[in-house]
């Protein structure tokens, strides 16, 4: 059975960039809902013995419930981990890889923000690493780059939820303002840890 990861900060810790009420509902209702529905969908099947990464790797063979809720479980677990009230900028090998792949940190932010802004409807923007190279892209719904169903391949090391439930209470229709605020609360130490693990 999959369980919600414990949030490493309080609901209000990311204010004013992400408000406490949004965090409370997003974590306690949306993420809990995906988790409960994933568990219900895999109960009693062979999937119950697999890791979430294993399930996502062959999700094209599974039901829509497993795809949507497995993605929802994984994506939000990653999302909480890459947020922090103490942000900063990338350093070390991650900073070098960003410069090599995009030219500069500012250019990376522009490309990632553009992917998040132009994802039509609900979905996610991603920074992925594959064969040591970084790239950005987006996926609809709760899909992600670990799935064998999407055109964006690689290991996600940074993700941004652009479903309206992630920002509507505070930003209403202003998705670009939410994307701009996101850069104030990125946990670059965790992104770097995921980058090293994926290499
Ligand atoms: Mn969400």
PDB file of C-alpha atoms and ligand atoms in Angstrom:
ATOM      1  CA  UNK A   1       0.000   0.000   0.000  1.00  0.00           C
ATOM      2  CA  UNK A   2       1.256   3.454  -0.899  1.00  0.00           C
ATOM      3  CA  UNK A   3       1.127   6.197   1.735  1.00  0.00           C
ATOM      4  CA  UNK A   4       1.490   9.967   1.615  1.00  0.00           C
ATOM      5  CA  UNK A   5       5.025  11.159   2.325  1.00  0.00           C
ATOM      6  CA  UNK A   6       5.216  13.430   5.354  1.00  0.00           C
ATOM      7  CA  UNK A   7       5.497  17.082   4.355  1.00  0.00           C
ATOM      8  CA  UNK A   8       8.949  18.381   5.383  1.00  0.00           C
ATOM      9  CA  UNK A   9       7.502  21.848   6.230  1.00  0.00           C
ATOM     10  CA  UNK A  10       4.290  23.436   7.514  1.00  0.00           C
ATOM     11  CA  UNK A  11       1.389  24.254   5.171  1.00  0.00           C
ATOM     12  CA  UNK A  12       2.152  27.978   5.621  1.00  0.00           C
ATOM     13  CA  UNK A  13       5.915  27.659   5.094  1.00  0.00           C
ATOM     14  CA  UNK A  14       5.835  28.575   1.391  1.00  0.00           C
ATOM     15  CA  UNK A  15       3.768  31.757   1.796  1.00  0.00           C
ATOM     16  CA  UNK A  16       3.335  34.198   0.179  1.00  0.00           C
ATOM     17  CA  UNK A  17       4.316  32.223  -2.930  1.00  0.00           C
ATOM     18  CA  UNK A  18       2.094  29.197  -2.265  1.00  0.00           C
ATOM     19  CA  UNK A  19      -0.608  29.807   0.356  1.00  0.00           C
ATOM     20  CA  UNK A  20      -1.385  27.551   3.318  1.00  0.00           C
ATOM     21  CA  UNK A  21      -4.982  26.773   2.310  1.00  0.00           C
ATOM     22  CA  UNK A  22      -3.883  25.608  -1.139  1.00  0.00           C
ATOM     23  CA  UNK A  23      -1.189  23.413   0.433  1.00  0.00           C
ATOM     24  CA  UNK A  24      -3.654  21.944   2.943  1.00  0.00           C
ATOM     25  CA  UNK A  25      -6.211  21.002   0.278  1.00  0.00           C
ATOM     26  CA  UNK A  26      -3.640  19.996  -2.342  1.00  0.00           C
ATOM     27  CA  UNK A  27      -1.799  17.655   0.023  1.00  0.00           C
ATOM     28  CA  UNK A  28      -4.627  16.503   2.272  1.00  0.00           C
ATOM     29  CA  UNK A  29      -7.388  16.119  -0.309  1.00  0.00           C
ATOM     30  CA  UNK A  30      -5.927  15.851  -3.830  1.00  0.00           C
ATOM     31  CA  UNK A  31      -2.765  13.868  -3.087  1.00  0.00           C
ATOM     32  CA  UNK A  32      -4.575  11.724  -0.513  1.00  0.00           C
ATOM     33  CA  UNK A  33      -7.260  11.065  -3.094  1.00  0.00           C
ATOM     34  CA  UNK A  34      -4.802   9.908  -5.753  1.00  0.00           C
ATOM     35  CA  UNK A  35      -3.097   7.692  -3.184  1.00  0.00           C
ATOM     36  CA  UNK A  36      -6.322   6.078  -1.963  1.00  0.00           C
ATOM     37  CA  UNK A  37      -7.549   5.477  -5.524  1.00  0.00           C
ATOM     38  CA  UNK A  38      -4.185   4.014  -6.569  1.00  0.00           C
ATOM     39  CA  UNK A  39      -4.295   1.598  -3.645  1.00  0.00           C
ATOM     40  CA  UNK A  40      -7.865   0.607  -4.516  1.00  0.00           C
ATOM     41  CA  UNK A  41      -6.898   0.072  -8.174  1.00  0.00           C
ATOM     42  CA  UNK A  42      -3.953  -2.245  -7.422  1.00  0.00           C
ATOM     43  CA  UNK A  43      -5.322  -4.095  -4.408  1.00  0.00           C
ATOM     44  CA  UNK A  44      -5.069  -7.846  -4.891  1.00  0.00           C
ATOM     45  CA  UNK A  45      -3.163  -7.554  -8.198  1.00  0.00           C
ATOM     46  CA  UNK A  46       0.495  -8.198  -9.051  1.00  0.00           C
ATOM     47  CA  UNK A  47       1.015  -4.410  -9.045  1.00  0.00           C
ATOM     48  CA  UNK A  48       0.679  -4.381  -5.270  1.00  0.00           C
ATOM     49  CA  UNK A  49       4.204  -5.859  -5.024  1.00  0.00           C
ATOM     50  CA  UNK A  50       5.838  -3.290  -7.363  1.00  0.00           C
ATOM     51  CA  UNK A  51       7.409   0.101  -6.678  1.00  0.00           C
ATOM     52  CA  UNK A  52       5.666   3.128  -8.133  1.00  0.00           C
ATOM     53  CA  UNK A  53       8.542   3.542 -10.608  1.00  0.00           C
ATOM     54  CA  UNK A  54       8.081  -0.061 -11.778  1.00  0.00           C
ATOM     55  CA  UNK A  55       4.338   0.446 -12.231  1.00  0.00           C
ATOM     56  CA  UNK A  56       4.791   3.668 -14.228  1.00  0.00           C
ATOM     57  CA  UNK A  57       7.361   2.054 -16.545  1.00  0.00           C
ATOM     58  CA  UNK A  58       4.679  -0.272 -17.998  1.00  0.00           C
ATOM     59  CA  UNK A  59       1.587   1.799 -17.264  1.00  0.00           C
ATOM     60  CA  UNK A  60       0.433   1.574 -20.899  1.00  0.00           C
ATOM     61  CA  UNK A  61      -0.624  -1.997 -20.089  1.00  0.00           C
ATOM     62  CA  UNK A  62      -2.673  -0.921 -17.073  1.00  0.00           C
ATOM     63  CA  UNK A  63      -6.061   0.690 -16.453  1.00  0.00           C
ATOM     64  CA  UNK A  64      -6.792   4.404 -16.704  1.00  0.00           C
ATOM     65  CA  UNK A  65      -7.223   4.420 -12.914  1.00  0.00           C
ATOM     66  CA  UNK A  66      -3.674   3.120 -12.407  1.00  0.00           C
ATOM     67  CA  UNK A  67      -2.260   5.608 -14.932  1.00  0.00           C
ATOM     68  CA  UNK A  68      -4.037   8.657 -13.499  1.00  0.00           C
ATOM     69  CA  UNK A  69      -3.709   7.830  -9.808  1.00  0.00           C
ATOM     70  CA  UNK A  70      -0.246   6.271 -10.047  1.00  0.00           C
ATOM     71  CA  UNK A  71       0.919   9.424 -11.800  1.00  0.00           C
ATOM     72  CA  UNK A  72      -0.869  11.601  -9.263  1.00  0.00           C
ATOM     73  CA  UNK A  73       0.741   9.734  -6.377  1.00  0.00           C
ATOM     74  CA  UNK A  74       4.257   9.915  -7.842  1.00  0.00           C
ATOM     75  CA  UNK A  75       4.072  13.486  -9.179  1.00  0.00           C
ATOM     76  CA  UNK A  76       2.886  15.048  -5.936  1.00  0.00           C
ATOM     77  CA  UNK A  77       5.406  13.063  -3.867  1.00  0.00           C
ATOM     78  CA  UNK A  78       8.157  14.539  -6.047  1.00  0.00           C
ATOM     79  CA  UNK A  79       6.573  18.012  -5.991  1.00  0.00           C
ATOM     80  CA  UNK A  80       6.518  18.392  -2.181  1.00  0.00           C
ATOM     81  CA  UNK A  81      10.142  17.286  -2.002  1.00  0.00           C
ATOM     82  CA  UNK A  82      11.430  19.888  -4.456  1.00  0.00           C
ATOM     83  CA  UNK A  83       9.728  22.782  -2.648  1.00  0.00           C
ATOM     84  CA  UNK A  84      11.305  24.614   0.281  1.00  0.00           C
ATOM     85  CA  UNK A  85      10.936  27.938   2.087  1.00  0.00           C
ATOM     86  CA  UNK A  86      14.738  28.221   1.737  1.00  0.00           C
ATOM     87  CA  UNK A  87      15.356  28.441  -2.013  1.00  0.00           C
ATOM     88  CA  UNK A  88      18.507  29.859  -3.628  1.00  0.00           C
ATOM     89  CA  UNK A  89      20.090  28.805  -6.904  1.00  0.00           C
ATOM     90  CA  UNK A  90      21.578  25.573  -8.279  1.00  0.00           C
ATOM     91  CA  UNK A  91      25.225  24.907  -7.404  1.00  0.00           C
ATOM     92  CA  UNK A  92      27.935  22.403  -8.294  1.00  0.00           C
ATOM     93  CA  UNK A  93      27.446  19.738 -10.944  1.00  0.00           C
ATOM     94  CA  UNK A  94      23.764  20.590 -11.380  1.00  0.00           C
ATOM     95  CA  UNK A  95      24.569  24.244 -12.100  1.00  0.00           C
ATOM     96  CA  UNK A  96      27.203  23.165 -14.647  1.00  0.00           C
ATOM     97  CA  UNK A  97      24.759  20.767 -16.334  1.00  0.00           C
ATOM     98  CA  UNK A  98      22.123  23.509 -16.574  1.00  0.00           C
ATOM     99  CA  UNK A  99      24.656  25.863 -18.176  1.00  0.00           C
ATOM    100  CA  UNK A 100      25.787  23.132 -20.588  1.00  0.00           C
ATOM    101  CA  UNK A 101      22.239  22.173 -21.604  1.00  0.00           C
ATOM    102  CA  UNK A 102      20.525  25.572 -21.732  1.00  0.00           C
ATOM    103  CA  UNK A 103      23.308  28.168 -21.917  1.00  0.00           C
ATOM    104  CA  UNK A 104      22.470  29.789 -18.585  1.00  0.00           C
ATOM    105  CA  UNK A 105      20.254  29.428 -15.506  1.00  0.00           C
ATOM    106  CA  UNK A 106      18.082  32.312 -16.739  1.00  0.00           C
ATOM    107  CA  UNK A 107      17.573  30.616 -20.111  1.00  0.00           C
ATOM    108  CA  UNK A 108      16.652  27.361 -18.353  1.00  0.00           C
ATOM    109  CA  UNK A 109      14.074  29.224 -16.235  1.00  0.00           C
ATOM    110  CA  UNK A 110      12.635  30.832 -19.368  1.00  0.00           C
ATOM    111  CA  UNK A 111      12.272  27.486 -21.156  1.00  0.00           C
ATOM    112  CA  UNK A 112      10.813  25.700 -18.108  1.00  0.00           C
ATOM    113  CA  UNK A 113       8.390  28.579 -17.406  1.00  0.00           C
ATOM    114  CA  UNK A 114       7.310  28.534 -21.041  1.00  0.00           C
ATOM    115  CA  UNK A 115       6.648  24.781 -20.875  1.00  0.00           C
ATOM    116  CA  UNK A 116       4.529  25.331 -17.749  1.00  0.00           C
ATOM    117  CA  UNK A 117       2.626  28.281 -19.212  1.00  0.00           C
ATOM    118  CA  UNK A 118       1.846  26.629 -22.541  1.00  0.00           C
ATOM    119  CA  UNK A 119       0.720  23.217 -21.215  1.00  0.00           C
ATOM    120  CA  UNK A 120      -2.924  23.427 -22.329  1.00  0.00           C
ATOM    121  CA  UNK A 121      -5.291  22.574 -19.486  1.00  0.00           C
ATOM    122  CA  UNK A 122      -4.118  20.395 -16.605  1.00  0.00           C
ATOM    123  CA  UNK A 123      -0.638  18.933 -16.469  1.00  0.00           C
ATOM    124  CA  UNK A 124       2.958  19.295 -15.365  1.00  0.00           C
ATOM    125  CA  UNK A 125       6.195  20.919 -16.507  1.00  0.00           C
ATOM    126  CA  UNK A 126       9.374  18.879 -16.024  1.00  0.00           C
ATOM    127  CA  UNK A 127      13.137  19.063 -15.930  1.00  0.00           C
ATOM    128  CA  UNK A 128      14.408  15.619 -16.881  1.00  0.00           C
ATOM    129  CA  UNK A 129      17.813  14.001 -17.103  1.00  0.00           C
ATOM    130  CA  UNK A 130      18.578  11.308 -19.670  1.00  0.00           C
ATOM    131  CA  UNK A 131      22.059  10.007 -20.473  1.00  0.00           C
ATOM    132  CA  UNK A 132      23.470  12.857 -18.382  1.00  0.00           C
ATOM    133  CA  UNK A 133      21.712  15.538 -20.489  1.00  0.00           C
ATOM    134  CA  UNK A 134      18.996  17.861 -19.180  1.00  0.00           C
ATOM    135  CA  UNK A 135      15.849  18.879 -21.034  1.00  0.00           C
ATOM    136  CA  UNK A 136      12.492  20.466 -20.268  1.00  0.00           C
ATOM    137  CA  UNK A 137       8.989  19.564 -21.401  1.00  0.00           C
ATOM    138  CA  UNK A 138       5.444  19.079 -20.214  1.00  0.00           C
ATOM    139  CA  UNK A 139       2.865  16.303 -19.945  1.00  0.00           C
ATOM    140  CA  UNK A 140      -0.949  16.411 -19.685  1.00  0.00           C
ATOM    141  CA  UNK A 141      -3.096  15.232 -16.773  1.00  0.00           C
ATOM    142  CA  UNK A 142      -1.053  13.181 -14.262  1.00  0.00           C
ATOM    143  CA  UNK A 143       1.284  11.711 -16.875  1.00  0.00           C
ATOM    144  CA  UNK A 144       5.033  11.964 -16.307  1.00  0.00           C
ATOM    145  CA  UNK A 145       8.336  11.139 -18.034  1.00  0.00           C
ATOM    146  CA  UNK A 146       8.682   7.761 -16.271  1.00  0.00           C
ATOM    147  CA  UNK A 147       5.607   6.463 -18.097  1.00  0.00           C
ATOM    148  CA  UNK A 148       5.923   4.446 -21.281  1.00  0.00           C
ATOM    149  CA  UNK A 149       3.046   6.474 -22.705  1.00  0.00           C
ATOM    150  CA  UNK A 150       4.568   9.932 -23.073  1.00  0.00           C
ATOM    151  CA  UNK A 151       6.936  11.456 -25.624  1.00  0.00           C
ATOM    152  CA  UNK A 152       9.035  13.051 -22.864  1.00  0.00           C
ATOM    153  CA  UNK A 153      11.535  10.468 -21.618  1.00  0.00           C
ATOM    154  CA  UNK A 154      14.040  10.569 -18.784  1.00  0.00           C
ATOM    155  CA  UNK A 155      14.118  10.834 -15.016  1.00  0.00           C
ATOM    156  CA  UNK A 156      12.231  13.851 -13.659  1.00  0.00           C
ATOM    157  CA  UNK A 157      14.268  15.882 -11.153  1.00  0.00           C
ATOM    158  CA  UNK A 158      12.057  18.996 -10.990  1.00  0.00           C
ATOM    159  CA  UNK A 159       8.327  19.275 -11.640  1.00  0.00           C
ATOM    160  CA  UNK A 160       5.699  21.998 -11.485  1.00  0.00           C
ATOM    161  CA  UNK A 161       2.014  21.206 -11.078  1.00  0.00           C
ATOM    162  CA  UNK A 162      -0.030  23.506 -13.330  1.00  0.00           C
ATOM    163  CA  UNK A 163      -3.442  22.033 -12.554  1.00  0.00           C
ATOM    164  CA  UNK A 164      -5.766  24.865 -11.467  1.00  0.00           C
ATOM    165  CA  UNK A 165      -6.092  23.193  -8.036  1.00  0.00           C
ATOM    166  CA  UNK A 166      -2.404  24.027  -7.485  1.00  0.00           C
ATOM    167  CA  UNK A 167      -2.873  27.799  -7.730  1.00  0.00           C
ATOM    168  CA  UNK A 168      -6.462  28.946  -8.252  1.00  0.00           C
ATOM    169  CA  UNK A 169      -7.258  29.999  -4.654  1.00  0.00           C
ATOM    170  CA  UNK A 170      -4.393  32.503  -4.636  1.00  0.00           C
ATOM    171  CA  UNK A 171      -3.782  33.284  -8.292  1.00  0.00           C
ATOM    172  CA  UNK A 172      -7.159  32.554  -9.970  1.00  0.00           C
ATOM    173  CA  UNK A 173      -6.492  32.542 -13.744  1.00  0.00           C
ATOM    174  CA  UNK A 174      -2.995  34.051 -13.427  1.00  0.00           C
ATOM    175  CA  UNK A 175      -0.938  30.931 -14.069  1.00  0.00           C
ATOM    176  CA  UNK A 176       2.123  32.976 -15.153  1.00  0.00           C
ATOM    177  CA  UNK A 177       2.193  34.695 -11.725  1.00  0.00           C
ATOM    178  CA  UNK A 178       2.143  31.292  -9.989  1.00  0.00           C
ATOM    179  CA  UNK A 179       4.965  30.065 -12.235  1.00  0.00           C
ATOM    180  CA  UNK A 180       7.041  33.169 -11.458  1.00  0.00           C
ATOM    181  CA  UNK A 181       6.436  32.693  -7.710  1.00  0.00           C
ATOM    182  CA  UNK A 182       7.500  29.021  -7.911  1.00  0.00           C
ATOM    183  CA  UNK A 183      11.134  30.046  -8.460  1.00  0.00           C
ATOM    184  CA  UNK A 184      11.182  31.509  -4.927  1.00  0.00           C
ATOM    185  CA  UNK A 185      10.473  28.135  -3.298  1.00  0.00           C
ATOM    186  CA  UNK A 186      12.544  25.553  -5.219  1.00  0.00           C
ATOM    187  CA  UNK A 187      14.632  23.185  -3.073  1.00  0.00           C
ATOM    188  CA  UNK A 188      17.763  23.109  -5.252  1.00  0.00           C
ATOM    189  CA  UNK A 189      19.558  20.769  -2.833  1.00  0.00           C
ATOM    190  CA  UNK A 190      16.877  18.151  -3.451  1.00  0.00           C
ATOM    191  CA  UNK A 191      16.954  18.738  -7.234  1.00  0.00           C
ATOM    192  CA  UNK A 192      20.746  18.263  -7.132  1.00  0.00           C
ATOM    193  CA  UNK A 193      20.337  15.058  -5.082  1.00  0.00           C
ATOM    194  CA  UNK A 194      17.886  13.691  -7.653  1.00  0.00           C
ATOM    195  CA  UNK A 195      20.243  14.753 -10.481  1.00  0.00           C
ATOM    196  CA  UNK A 196      23.142  12.826  -8.928  1.00  0.00           C
ATOM    197  CA  UNK A 197      20.951   9.770  -8.323  1.00  0.00           C
ATOM    198  CA  UNK A 198      19.701   9.779 -11.921  1.00  0.00           C
ATOM    199  CA  UNK A 199      23.108  10.165 -13.590  1.00  0.00           C
TER     200      UNK A 199
HETATM  201 MN1  LIG B   1      -1.909  18.683  -8.014  1.00  0.00          MN
END
